[in-house]
Short mmCIF file of C-alpha atoms in Angstrom, two decimals:
data_model
loop_
_atom_site.label_atom_id
_atom_site.label_comp_id
_atom_site.label_asym_id
_atom_site.label_seq_id
_atom_site.Cartn_x
_atom_site.Cartn_y
_atom_site.Cartn_z
CA MET A 34 32.72 -24.25 -12.93
CA LYS A 35 34.50 -24.71 -9.48
CA THR A 36 34.22 -20.95 -9.06
CA ILE A 37 30.44 -20.95 -9.83
CA ILE A 38 29.74 -23.98 -7.49
CA ALA A 39 31.81 -22.13 -4.67
CA ARG A 40 29.55 -19.18 -5.46
CA ARG A 41 26.47 -21.07 -5.28
CA GLN A 42 27.71 -22.95 -1.81
CA ALA A 43 28.62 -19.69 -0.27
CA VAL A 44 25.04 -18.05 -1.10
CA LEU A 45 23.26 -21.28 0.10
CA SER A 46 25.04 -20.88 3.41
CA ALA A 47 24.34 -17.29 3.61
CA VAL A 48 20.53 -18.13 3.03
CA LEU A 49 20.64 -20.85 5.85
CA ILE A 50 22.50 -18.58 8.40
CA LEU A 51 19.79 -15.72 7.74
CA THR A 52 16.60 -18.02 7.35
CA SER A 53 17.71 -19.83 11.04
CA ALA A 54 17.79 -16.46 12.29
CA LEU A 55 14.35 -15.46 11.19
CA ALA A 56 12.49 -19.03 11.50
CA LEU A 57 11.92 -18.56 15.53
CA PRO A 58 9.06 -19.90 17.59
CA ARG A 59 6.00 -17.42 17.05
CA PRO A 60 4.00 -16.62 20.23
CA ALA A 61 0.39 -17.11 21.11
CA ALA A 62 -2.00 -14.48 19.58
CA GLY A 63 -2.12 -11.64 21.84
CA ASP A 64 1.14 -9.83 22.00
CA GLU A 65 0.90 -7.18 19.06
CA LEU A 66 4.28 -6.28 18.31
CA SER A 67 5.65 -9.83 19.03
CA ASN A 68 3.45 -11.36 16.61
CA ASN A 69 3.82 -8.60 14.03
CA ARG A 70 7.64 -9.30 14.02
CA ALA A 71 7.14 -13.12 14.22
CA SER A 72 4.62 -13.10 11.25
CA VAL A 73 7.14 -10.64 9.22
CA ARG A 74 10.06 -13.39 9.96
CA SER A 75 7.93 -16.15 8.64
CA GLU A 76 7.15 -13.97 5.33
CA ILE A 77 10.60 -13.39 4.85
CA LEU A 78 11.63 -17.19 5.41
CA HIS A 79 8.99 -18.04 2.87
CA LEU A 80 10.29 -15.55 0.17
CA LEU A 81 13.78 -16.49 0.90
CA GLN A 82 12.71 -20.26 -0.14
CA ALA A 83 11.06 -18.97 -3.20
CA ARG A 84 12.50 -19.93 -6.41
CA HIS A 85 14.74 -17.71 -8.65
CA ASP A 86 14.53 -17.20 -12.25
CA ARG A 87 18.16 -17.23 -12.86
CA ALA A 88 18.29 -16.84 -16.40
CA VAL A 89 15.83 -13.76 -16.54
CA GLU A 90 17.49 -12.16 -13.65
CA LYS A 91 21.03 -12.38 -15.73
CA LEU A 92 19.37 -10.36 -18.52
CA SER A 93 17.89 -7.50 -16.53
CA THR A 94 18.88 -4.81 -14.43
CA GLN A 95 17.01 -1.88 -12.94
CA ARG A 96 16.82 1.19 -14.68
CA THR A 97 17.69 4.42 -12.67
CA PRO A 98 18.19 7.81 -13.58
CA SER A 99 21.44 9.11 -12.07
CA VAL A 100 20.05 11.93 -10.09
CA ILE A 101 16.56 12.87 -8.19
CA PRO A 102 16.68 16.73 -8.32
CA LYS A 103 15.67 18.57 -5.70
CA ASP A 104 12.26 19.71 -7.31
CA GLU A 105 11.19 16.92 -10.06
CA PHE A 106 8.59 17.09 -12.18
CA ASP A 107 6.92 13.88 -14.19
CA ILE A 108 4.25 13.32 -16.57
CA ASP A 109 1.26 11.12 -15.32
CA PRO A 110 -1.79 10.56 -16.72
CA THR A 111 -3.82 13.43 -15.92
CA GLY A 112 -1.18 16.05 -15.54
CA ILE A 113 2.13 16.26 -13.98
CA ILE A 114 3.34 14.88 -10.39
CA GLU A 115 5.96 16.82 -8.53
CA THR A 116 8.51 15.47 -6.25
CA PHE A 117 10.42 17.81 -3.63
CA GLN A 118 13.42 17.20 -1.63
CA PRO A 119 13.85 20.10 0.57
CA SER A 120 17.44 18.66 1.56
CA GLY A 121 18.69 18.80 -2.40
CA PRO A 122 18.99 16.13 -5.01
CA THR A 123 20.11 12.72 -4.45
CA GLN A 124 22.66 11.08 -6.30
CA THR A 125 21.50 7.57 -6.93
CA LYS A 126 24.59 5.69 -7.18
CA LYS A 127 25.19 7.14 -3.47
CA ASN A 128 22.19 6.14 -1.91
CA ALA A 129 20.90 2.43 -0.96
CA PHE A 130 17.19 2.88 -2.02
CA PHE A 131 18.32 2.82 -5.46
CA GLN A 132 21.35 0.07 -5.60
CA ASP A 133 20.95 -3.64 -5.90
CA LEU A 134 21.04 -5.17 -2.47
CA GLY A 135 19.42 -8.54 -3.24
CA THR A 136 20.04 -11.32 -5.31
CA ASN A 137 17.29 -10.93 -7.84
CA GLY A 138 18.20 -7.66 -9.57
CA ARG A 139 15.41 -5.52 -7.78
CA THR A 140 16.09 -2.30 -5.78
CA CYS A 141 13.36 -0.37 -3.67
CA PHE A 142 12.88 2.11 -7.08
CA THR A 143 11.64 -1.10 -8.49
CA CYS A 144 8.31 -0.54 -7.36
CA HIS A 145 8.65 3.10 -5.95
CA GLN A 146 9.00 5.53 -8.80
CA GLY A 147 8.86 9.13 -8.85
CA ASP A 148 6.35 9.51 -11.82
CA GLN A 149 3.83 7.16 -10.25
CA GLY A 150 3.80 8.97 -6.73
CA TRP A 151 6.80 6.76 -5.69
CA GLY A 152 4.31 3.66 -5.89
CA VAL A 153 3.53 1.84 -8.95
CA SER A 154 0.80 1.95 -11.53
CA ALA A 155 -0.69 -0.82 -13.55
CA GLN A 156 -0.54 0.93 -16.60
CA ASN A 157 3.92 1.27 -16.04
CA ILE A 158 3.81 -2.25 -15.23
CA GLN A 159 2.14 -3.33 -18.75
CA LEU A 160 4.69 -0.90 -20.24
CA ARG A 161 7.54 -2.40 -18.57
CA PHE A 162 6.37 -6.01 -19.49
CA ALA A 163 6.14 -5.22 -23.26
CA VAL A 164 9.15 -3.19 -23.64
CA SER A 165 11.33 -5.88 -21.69
CA PHE A 166 9.46 -8.71 -22.68
CA GLY A 167 8.70 -9.78 -19.14
CA LEU A 168 12.43 -9.59 -18.18
CA ASP A 169 12.28 -6.06 -15.95
CA PRO A 170 12.98 -6.90 -12.32
CA ILE A 171 9.73 -6.00 -11.12
CA PHE A 172 8.74 -9.61 -12.68
CA ARG A 173 10.17 -12.04 -10.38
CA PRO A 174 8.72 -15.62 -9.11
CA VAL A 175 9.12 -14.40 -5.39
CA ASP A 176 6.31 -12.36 -5.07
CA GLY A 177 5.65 -10.83 -8.63
CA ALA A 178 3.56 -14.20 -9.61
CA VAL A 179 0.66 -15.21 -8.49
CA CYS A 180 2.58 -18.05 -7.04
CA PRO A 181 6.51 -18.79 -6.64
CA SER A 182 5.72 -22.14 -8.37
CA ALA A 183 4.20 -20.60 -11.25
CA ALA A 184 5.97 -21.52 -14.79
CA THR A 185 7.38 -18.62 -16.22
CA ASP A 186 9.60 -20.20 -18.94
CA SER A 187 7.70 -18.66 -22.15
CA TYR A 188 6.31 -15.14 -22.77
CA TYR A 189 2.78 -16.71 -22.82
CA GLN A 190 3.75 -18.32 -19.28
CA LYS A 191 5.06 -15.06 -17.91
CA LYS A 192 1.87 -13.35 -18.71
CA GLN A 193 -0.16 -15.90 -16.93
CA ALA A 194 2.06 -15.68 -13.85
CA TYR A 195 2.15 -12.15 -13.55
CA ALA A 196 -1.31 -11.67 -14.28
CA LEU A 197 -2.30 -10.17 -11.32
CA LEU A 198 0.63 -7.75 -11.09
CA LEU A 199 -0.22 -6.79 -14.66
CA ASP A 200 -3.98 -6.17 -14.56
CA ARG A 201 -3.88 -4.33 -11.00
CA GLY A 202 -0.15 -3.89 -9.60
CA LEU A 203 -0.70 -6.54 -6.97
CA ILE A 204 2.35 -7.92 -5.24
CA ARG A 205 1.70 -11.50 -3.46
CA ILE A 206 2.12 -11.34 0.30
CA GLY A 207 2.47 -14.76 2.16
CA LEU A 208 1.66 -14.74 5.68
CA PRO A 209 1.45 -17.66 8.25
CA ILE A 210 -1.84 -18.33 10.11
CA LEU A 211 -1.36 -17.30 13.64
CA PRO A 212 -1.32 -20.01 16.07
CA ALA A 213 -4.18 -19.91 18.88
CA GLY A 214 -6.13 -17.54 16.64
CA GLU A 215 -10.00 -17.55 16.62
CA PHE A 216 -10.99 -18.39 13.10
CA ALA A 217 -10.16 -21.03 10.97
CA ILE A 218 -10.11 -20.93 6.86
CA THR A 219 -12.69 -23.61 5.99
CA ASN A 220 -12.68 -23.20 2.27
CA VAL A 221 -10.53 -21.29 -0.26
CA SER A 222 -11.30 -20.76 -4.19
CA ASP A 223 -8.37 -19.95 -5.92
CA THR A 224 -8.00 -19.35 -9.15
CA TYR A 225 -4.09 -20.08 -9.14
CA GLY A 226 -3.88 -22.68 -6.74
CA CYS A 227 -1.25 -21.08 -4.69
CA ASN A 228 -3.15 -21.10 -1.37
CA THR A 229 -4.69 -24.82 -1.98
CA ASP A 230 -1.36 -26.56 -2.95
CA PRO A 231 0.29 -27.35 0.46
CA ALA A 232 3.72 -26.75 -0.77
CA THR A 233 3.12 -23.25 -1.03
CA GLY A 234 -0.18 -22.79 1.26
CA LEU A 235 -2.40 -24.16 3.45
CA THR A 236 -1.74 -27.34 5.05
CA SER A 237 -4.87 -27.41 7.00
CA GLN A 238 -7.77 -24.98 8.11
CA THR A 239 -5.56 -23.58 10.95
CA THR A 240 -1.69 -24.06 9.54
CA GLY A 241 0.25 -23.15 6.53
CA MET A 242 0.84 -19.87 4.39
CA VAL A 243 -1.76 -17.76 3.39
CA SER A 244 -1.25 -15.66 0.26
CA VAL A 245 -3.21 -12.45 -0.46
CA TYR A 246 -2.38 -9.66 -2.99
CA ARG A 247 -2.00 -6.07 -2.28
CA ARG A 248 -0.78 -2.88 -4.06
CA PRO A 249 2.68 -1.63 -3.09
CA LEU A 250 2.31 1.50 -1.05
CA PRO A 251 4.11 4.91 -1.88
CA SER A 252 7.41 5.51 -0.32
CA ALA A 253 6.95 9.53 -0.05
CA ASN A 254 5.08 11.55 2.10
CA LEU A 255 6.04 9.07 5.03
CA SER A 256 6.19 11.96 7.53
CA MET A 257 2.38 11.60 7.63
CA LEU A 258 2.20 7.89 8.38
CA SER A 259 0.59 6.78 11.44
CA ALA A 260 1.19 2.97 10.43
CA VAL A 261 3.46 1.12 8.35
CA MET A 262 2.04 -1.40 5.60
CA TRP A 263 -1.67 -2.14 4.79
CA ASP A 264 -1.80 -4.30 7.84
CA GLY A 265 0.54 -2.19 10.19
CA ARG A 266 2.77 -5.04 10.54
CA GLU A 267 6.02 -3.14 10.63
CA GLY A 268 5.72 -1.26 13.98
CA GLY A 269 3.68 0.42 16.59
CA LEU A 270 3.53 4.21 16.00
CA LEU A 271 1.73 5.05 19.21
CA PRO A 272 0.96 9.13 19.93
CA PRO A 273 4.34 10.44 21.19
CA PRO A 274 2.51 11.60 24.77
CA SER A 275 1.55 8.42 25.61
CA ALA A 276 4.34 6.03 24.04
CA PRO A 277 6.59 4.45 26.37
CA ALA A 278 10.36 5.13 26.46
CA ASP A 279 11.02 1.99 24.34
CA GLN A 280 8.16 2.24 21.89
CA PRO A 281 9.63 2.09 17.89
CA THR A 282 9.09 5.31 16.40
CA LEU A 283 8.38 5.86 12.85
CA LEU A 284 12.12 6.08 11.82
CA ASP A 285 12.67 2.70 13.85
CA ASP A 286 9.62 0.94 11.80
CA LEU A 287 10.81 2.28 8.37
CA ALA A 288 14.27 1.25 9.11
CA GLN A 289 13.10 -2.41 9.85
CA GLN A 290 10.87 -2.23 6.74
CA ALA A 291 13.86 -1.58 4.71
CA ILE A 292 15.55 -4.54 6.14
CA ASP A 293 12.43 -6.67 5.57
CA ALA A 294 12.23 -5.37 2.01
CA THR A 295 15.85 -6.05 1.19
CA THR A 296 15.61 -9.57 2.45
CA GLY A 297 12.47 -10.46 1.51
CA HIS A 298 11.44 -8.89 -1.63
CA ALA A 299 15.12 -8.72 -3.16
CA GLN A 300 16.03 -12.05 -1.77
CA ALA A 301 19.00 -10.67 -0.15
CA VAL A 302 21.25 -13.30 1.75
CA SER A 303 22.13 -10.65 4.57
CA ASN A 304 20.76 -7.77 5.89
CA PRO A 305 21.45 -4.30 4.55
CA THR A 306 24.17 -2.37 6.58
CA ALA A 307 23.07 0.20 9.18
CA ASP A 308 24.49 2.93 6.80
CA GLN A 309 22.29 1.53 3.88
CA VAL A 310 19.45 1.28 5.88
CA ALA A 311 19.83 5.17 7.13
CA GLN A 312 20.24 5.78 3.56
CA ILE A 313 16.91 4.48 2.45
CA VAL A 314 15.06 5.78 5.20
CA ALA A 315 16.68 9.38 4.84
CA PHE A 316 15.37 9.17 1.43
CA GLU A 317 11.87 8.05 1.95
CA VAL A 318 11.16 10.72 4.78
CA GLY A 319 13.08 13.33 2.75
CA ILE A 320 10.73 13.38 -0.37
CA SER A 321 7.10 14.88 -0.75
CA THR A 322 4.84 14.03 -3.80
CA ALA A 323 1.85 15.65 -5.02
CA GLN A 324 -0.30 16.61 -8.31
CA VAL A 325 1.23 19.87 -9.53
CA PHE A 326 -0.47 20.54 -12.73
CA ASP A 327 -3.70 19.24 -14.21
CA ILE A 328 -4.81 18.90 -17.91
CA LYS A 329 -8.01 20.95 -17.42
CA ALA A 330 -7.34 22.85 -14.22
CA LEU A 331 -3.37 23.77 -15.07
CA ASN A 332 -1.09 24.74 -12.14
CA LEU A 333 -2.73 23.70 -9.13
CA ASN A 334 -0.82 26.29 -7.09
CA GLY A 335 -2.79 29.14 -9.38
CA GLN A 336 -4.83 31.93 -8.22
CA GLY A 337 -4.00 31.42 -4.62
CA ALA A 338 -4.37 27.65 -4.52
CA THR A 339 -1.59 25.53 -2.69
CA GLY A 340 -1.40 22.10 -4.70
CA GLY A 341 1.97 20.69 -5.46
CA ALA A 342 4.70 19.15 -3.18
CA VAL A 343 6.42 22.37 -1.98
CA PRO A 344 3.40 23.23 0.33
CA LEU A 345 2.91 19.85 1.15
CA SER A 346 6.34 19.63 2.54
CA LYS A 347 5.70 21.94 4.99
CA VAL A 348 2.34 20.68 6.49
CA PRO A 349 2.44 19.81 9.84
CA PHE A 350 1.76 16.27 11.44
CA TYR A 351 1.69 14.44 14.42
CA VAL A 352 0.08 10.75 15.36
CA GLY A 353 -3.38 11.78 16.30
CA ILE A 354 -3.70 15.21 14.95
CA ASN A 355 -7.13 15.95 13.88
CA ASP A 356 -8.48 12.68 15.39
CA PRO A 357 -12.50 12.44 15.46
CA LEU A 358 -12.31 10.16 18.39
CA GLY A 359 -10.59 12.25 20.93
CA LEU A 360 -6.97 11.01 20.38
CA ASN A 361 -5.35 14.23 19.56
CA PRO A 362 -2.83 14.54 22.41
CA THR A 363 -3.09 18.54 22.16
CA GLY A 364 -6.83 18.19 22.79
CA THR A 365 -7.49 20.19 19.81
CA PRO A 366 -11.12 19.52 18.40
CA PHE A 367 -11.66 17.65 15.17
CA THR A 368 -12.77 19.34 12.52
CA SER A 369 -14.29 17.94 9.06
CA MET A 370 -12.63 20.72 6.93
CA ILE A 371 -9.97 18.10 5.81
CA PHE A 372 -8.46 19.86 3.01
CA ASN A 373 -8.18 23.59 2.15
CA LEU A 374 -5.80 23.58 -0.77
CA PHE A 375 -8.45 24.68 -3.28
CA ASP A 376 -10.46 27.17 -1.15
CA SER A 377 -9.37 30.11 -3.35
CA TRP A 378 -11.05 28.59 -6.17
CA THR A 379 -14.37 28.60 -4.86
CA ASN A 380 -16.92 30.48 -7.25
CA LEU A 381 -14.64 31.05 -9.86
CA HIS A 382 -16.12 31.94 -13.11
CA GLY A 383 -14.82 32.75 -16.46
CA GLY A 384 -13.21 30.35 -19.32
CA SER A 385 -12.56 26.61 -19.26
CA VAL A 386 -9.50 26.61 -16.78
CA GLU A 387 -11.83 28.29 -14.32
CA ALA A 388 -14.49 26.18 -14.79
CA ALA A 389 -12.38 23.16 -14.34
CA ARG A 390 -10.93 24.74 -11.21
CA ALA A 391 -14.26 25.55 -9.77
CA ALA A 392 -14.85 21.65 -10.08
CA VAL A 393 -11.79 20.82 -8.19
CA ALA A 394 -13.19 23.21 -5.38
CA ARG A 395 -16.51 21.63 -5.65
CA GLY A 396 -15.05 18.47 -5.16
CA GLN A 397 -13.11 19.38 -1.85
CA ALA A 398 -16.18 20.69 -0.53
CA VAL A 399 -17.93 17.35 -1.14
CA PHE A 400 -14.90 15.59 0.54
CA ASN A 401 -15.19 17.94 3.45
CA THR A 402 -18.69 18.27 3.99
CA LYS A 403 -21.05 15.73 2.15
CA PRO A 404 -22.60 13.79 5.12
CA ILE A 405 -22.26 9.89 5.54
CA ASN A 406 -24.05 7.52 7.62
CA ILE A 407 -21.27 5.26 8.35
CA THR A 408 -22.56 1.43 9.17
CA GLY A 409 -21.06 -1.94 9.05
CA VAL A 410 -17.34 -0.67 9.82
CA ALA A 411 -15.22 -2.87 11.67
CA GLY A 412 -13.30 -0.72 13.85
CA LEU A 413 -15.52 2.16 13.83
CA ASN A 414 -19.19 1.16 14.74
CA ASP A 415 -18.07 -1.85 16.81
CA ALA A 416 -15.57 0.30 18.42
CA LEU A 417 -17.92 2.90 19.39
CA ASN A 418 -21.11 0.62 19.85
CA GLN A 419 -22.65 2.85 17.39
CA PRO A 420 -24.77 1.12 14.44
CA VAL A 421 -24.71 4.59 12.79
CA ILE A 422 -22.08 7.16 12.80
CA ALA A 423 -22.97 10.78 11.44
CA GLY A 424 -19.71 11.59 9.54
CA THR A 425 -17.84 12.87 6.35
CA CYS A 426 -14.96 11.74 4.33
CA GLY A 427 -12.85 13.08 7.12
CA THR A 428 -14.02 10.69 9.69
CA CYS A 429 -11.52 8.21 8.68
CA HIS A 430 -9.43 10.51 5.99
CA ASP A 431 -8.65 13.10 9.04
CA THR A 432 -5.07 14.04 8.51
CA PRO A 433 -5.09 18.16 7.22
CA ASN A 434 -4.30 17.83 3.68
CA GLY A 435 -2.99 14.43 3.77
CA GLY A 436 -6.19 12.46 3.87
CA ASN A 437 -4.93 9.40 5.98
CA HIS A 438 -6.10 8.34 9.08
CA SER A 439 -3.71 10.27 11.73
CA VAL A 440 -3.80 7.23 14.22
CA LYS A 441 -3.30 3.43 13.74
CA ALA A 442 -6.74 2.44 13.34
CA PRO A 443 -7.34 -0.20 10.76
CA LEU A 444 -10.60 -0.66 9.32
CA ASN A 445 -12.78 -3.07 7.29
CA ILE A 446 -15.15 -0.68 5.00
CA GLY A 447 -16.24 -3.70 3.18
CA ILE A 448 -13.31 -3.58 0.13
CA ALA A 449 -11.75 -7.03 1.14
CA GLY A 450 -15.39 -8.67 1.00
CA ALA A 451 -16.35 -11.53 -1.49
CA GLY A 452 -19.68 -13.63 -2.03
CA ALA A 453 -22.63 -12.27 -0.48
CA ASP A 454 -20.60 -9.62 0.90
CA ALA A 455 -18.81 -8.54 -2.13
CA PRO A 456 -18.14 -4.74 -2.28
CA PRO A 457 -20.21 -2.72 -4.99
CA ALA A 458 -18.75 -1.18 -7.91
CA LEU A 459 -15.30 -3.04 -7.25
CA ASN A 460 -13.28 -5.82 -9.36
CA ILE A 461 -12.35 -8.65 -7.33
CA ALA A 462 -12.34 -11.29 -10.10
CA GLY A 463 -9.11 -13.10 -9.74
CA LEU A 464 -8.63 -12.98 -6.27
CA PRO A 465 -8.64 -15.72 -3.75
CA VAL A 466 -11.72 -16.04 -1.56
CA PHE A 467 -11.23 -17.48 1.69
CA THR A 468 -14.29 -18.71 3.53
CA VAL A 469 -13.37 -17.87 7.22
CA THR A 470 -15.48 -19.49 10.28
CA CYS A 471 -14.75 -17.73 13.61
CA SER A 472 -14.94 -19.47 17.11
CA VAL A 473 -16.00 -16.38 18.68
CA ALA A 474 -18.91 -13.68 18.32
CA THR A 475 -18.11 -10.54 16.69
CA TYR A 476 -20.21 -7.01 16.92
CA PHE A 477 -21.29 -8.00 13.38
CA HIS A 478 -21.33 -11.98 13.40
CA PRO A 479 -22.56 -14.78 15.90
CA ALA A 480 -19.94 -17.45 16.48
CA ASN A 481 -19.36 -20.03 13.63
CA THR A 482 -20.75 -17.62 11.20
CA PRO A 483 -19.04 -18.33 7.63
CA ILE A 484 -17.34 -15.04 6.35
CA GLN A 485 -16.25 -14.59 3.09
CA VAL A 486 -13.12 -12.20 1.89
CA THR A 487 -10.26 -11.85 -0.68
CA ASP A 488 -7.82 -10.82 2.51
CA MET A 489 -8.06 -11.32 6.07
CA GLY A 490 -6.05 -8.18 6.58
CA ARG A 491 -5.18 -7.66 10.11
CA ALA A 492 -6.40 -10.64 11.58
CA MET A 493 -3.51 -12.37 9.97
CA LEU A 494 -1.13 -10.69 12.46
CA SER A 495 -3.84 -10.52 15.62
CA GLY A 496 -5.68 -13.83 15.09
CA LYS A 497 -8.72 -12.05 16.17
CA CYS A 498 -11.97 -12.16 14.04
CA ALA A 499 -12.76 -8.73 14.83
CA ASP A 500 -10.17 -7.73 12.62
CA ILE A 501 -11.06 -9.67 9.55
CA GLY A 502 -10.55 -7.69 6.47
CA LYS A 503 -9.01 -4.44 8.38
CA THR A 504 -6.34 -2.46 6.35
CA LYS A 505 -5.24 1.17 6.80
CA GLY A 506 -6.26 4.18 4.64
CA PRO A 507 -3.21 5.34 2.64
CA ILE A 508 -2.24 9.03 2.26
CA LEU A 509 -4.15 10.61 -0.49
CA ARG A 510 -1.72 12.70 -2.52
CA GLY A 511 -0.21 11.70 -5.59
CA LEU A 512 -3.56 9.47 -6.45
CA ALA A 513 -3.29 10.38 -10.09
CA ALA A 514 -0.29 8.85 -11.17
CA ARG A 515 -0.75 5.46 -8.80
CA ALA A 516 -3.80 3.59 -10.16
CA PRO A 517 -5.42 1.17 -9.47
CA TYR A 518 -6.98 1.97 -5.90
CA PHE A 519 -7.39 0.20 -2.57
CA HIS A 520 -5.09 -2.33 -1.53
CA ASN A 521 -6.47 -4.84 -3.88
CA GLY A 522 -6.61 -3.15 -6.78
CA SER A 523 -10.24 -3.69 -6.96
CA ALA A 524 -11.08 0.23 -8.39
CA ALA A 525 -9.49 0.49 -11.87
CA GLN A 526 -10.15 4.30 -11.80
CA LEU A 527 -10.80 7.15 -9.18
CA ILE A 528 -14.53 7.18 -10.27
CA ASP A 529 -14.87 3.37 -9.05
CA ALA A 530 -13.70 4.13 -5.91
CA VAL A 531 -16.39 6.82 -5.45
CA ASN A 532 -18.96 4.86 -6.91
CA PHE A 533 -18.09 2.28 -4.22
CA TYR A 534 -18.39 4.68 -1.50
CA ASP A 535 -21.34 5.93 -2.84
CA GLN A 536 -23.46 2.63 -3.03
CA ARG A 537 -21.61 1.06 -0.10
CA PHE A 538 -22.99 3.85 2.33
CA ASN A 539 -25.77 4.86 0.29
CA ILE A 540 -24.47 8.42 0.21
CA GLY A 541 -27.03 9.71 -2.72
CA MET A 542 -24.25 11.64 -4.39
CA THR A 543 -25.28 13.33 -7.82
CA SER A 544 -23.22 12.67 -11.01
CA GLN A 545 -22.05 16.49 -10.48
CA GLU A 546 -20.64 15.84 -7.19
CA LYS A 547 -19.15 12.46 -8.38
CA SER A 548 -17.45 14.13 -11.21
CA ASP A 549 -16.30 16.96 -8.99
CA LEU A 550 -14.99 14.56 -6.33
CA VAL A 551 -13.00 13.02 -8.97
CA ALA A 552 -11.75 16.25 -10.34
CA PHE A 553 -10.37 17.09 -6.73
CA LEU A 554 -9.21 13.58 -5.64
CA GLN A 555 -7.05 13.56 -9.11
CA SER A 556 -5.71 16.92 -7.97
CA LEU A 557 -3.91 15.56 -4.94
#
C-alpha cells in the first residue's frame, strides 16, 4: 500500500510540474505562432486534468505488430492499401511511435494504423470495441469520450460515452476561447453537455473551454504537408524562400506535435526524450501510403498506371508547389491537371477489369477538369474579393498527385455549418451546435450576425471571425481505408462527400460522373 501511495504521489508531482510549465499566460489575439502554442498548452493542461479509467487501463494494452516491413500490404474495404518505407523495415520495439510513453496505455499506433492509411476508420473502431468490450486503449475518457466526465462503468455506459468515436471516429479536442477575440458564443446546443457544464466547458460567452470533435489525421505522406493539424495549430510552415531563419520547419512542427500528443492524448507525466521524438518523426516522414489494389480495377499500377505507395514516395513536393494564386516560389504557372496516375487507362476497352480502369481514368478527368463556380468560401472568395471564382477540384486540392492544399490556407467550404447553413448531403447529428456572434463585420456577414457552426475551426486560435469554420484540406491518398470523411466525419462514404460538393457548389455532375469520381478517389 505504501508503494502504491508513493507511486501516486510521484505521478501527481510530475503532473503538477508539467502543468505548471504549460499553464502560461495566453497572449492577446494577433500573434499567430504564439497563439498556436498558448492554445495547445491550454489544450494539454485540459487533457492532463481529465480523469483516468484506471481499471480499464490495467486490463488493456496496445496490440502492435513486431515489424512494419519495408513494403506492407493490408486489406481495406475496397482492396489493398500499401505502406512503403524506402529506408527499410521498422522494428516497433525500437521506435517510440509504437511505445507506451504515457499513463493510459495508448501509443501513436492506437490512432494511426497501416491498414487504415495510418489514420483510423470508424469501422475498425467499432470492431475494436466489440472484441475488447470497450477496453481497447483508444477508448479513454480523456478525449475518446464525448466528455471526460462521461460515465464508463458499464458496457452500456461505454457505448454512450464513446458514441462519436464509434459512429464517426471522432476525438474530442478541448480548446480555450482566446482572450480579446472578435466573437462570443451566445448559445450552445450540446447533446452530451460537455460544453454547457462549467466544469468541462464554457464559463461565460467569452471564457472557458470549447469541445469540438475531429477525425485523427493520417501520420503518413507527411512530406507533403503544408500545415500540421486540421486548424494548423502545430506550427507555421511558410514557403522556404520567404521563411525567416528562425521559422519552424516541418520537422520542428512534427516534433512539437509528437510531444503534445504524448503529453495530451497519452496523458504522459513528462515529455518524451529528444531521441524518442526523433524516432517518432523519422518514422512518420519515412512512410508513404496509397491504395495499390482495387477489387474491380485490380492492380492500380497495371497497364502503365502509377498507383500505389512506391511511386508516391518519389513524388516531389515543396510548400507552394502548383499554388493557383501565385505563391509557387519557383514562379511555375498553376495547372489544374493535378493527378496523372491513371492517364494510361484513358479510353480502355475490353472486359470488366478494363471497364473498371476506364471508370477510374474518367474520374481522374472529372477531378482535373470539371468546372466549379466557387462561391461563399471563406479564405478564398473573401481573400481575393471575388464573389465567384471559376475553378476545379484542383483550385483547392492543388498538390500534384497528393491532392492537398500546397500552402497553409485554411478554408471554410461549409462543412462546419449548422442550422440554416447546415451542409447538404452530410450528417452532423449529435455534434454540438455553437451560435457565434461577431463584434466585427466580415466579407460574408455584417457585425452582430449570429452564425451557427459545429466547429469554430481556425477561429479558436486566431480569435478572428473571418476564420470561423476554417480547416485545412487533408492529403487525399489512402482515402478508401479511412472512412468517414471530412474533419467531423460527416461523410460516411466517398459518395456522400461527392454529393456534398455537387450540391454545395451546384456543379451539376451526372450520376456517371459521380460514380467515376468515387472510383478514382478510392483508388488513391
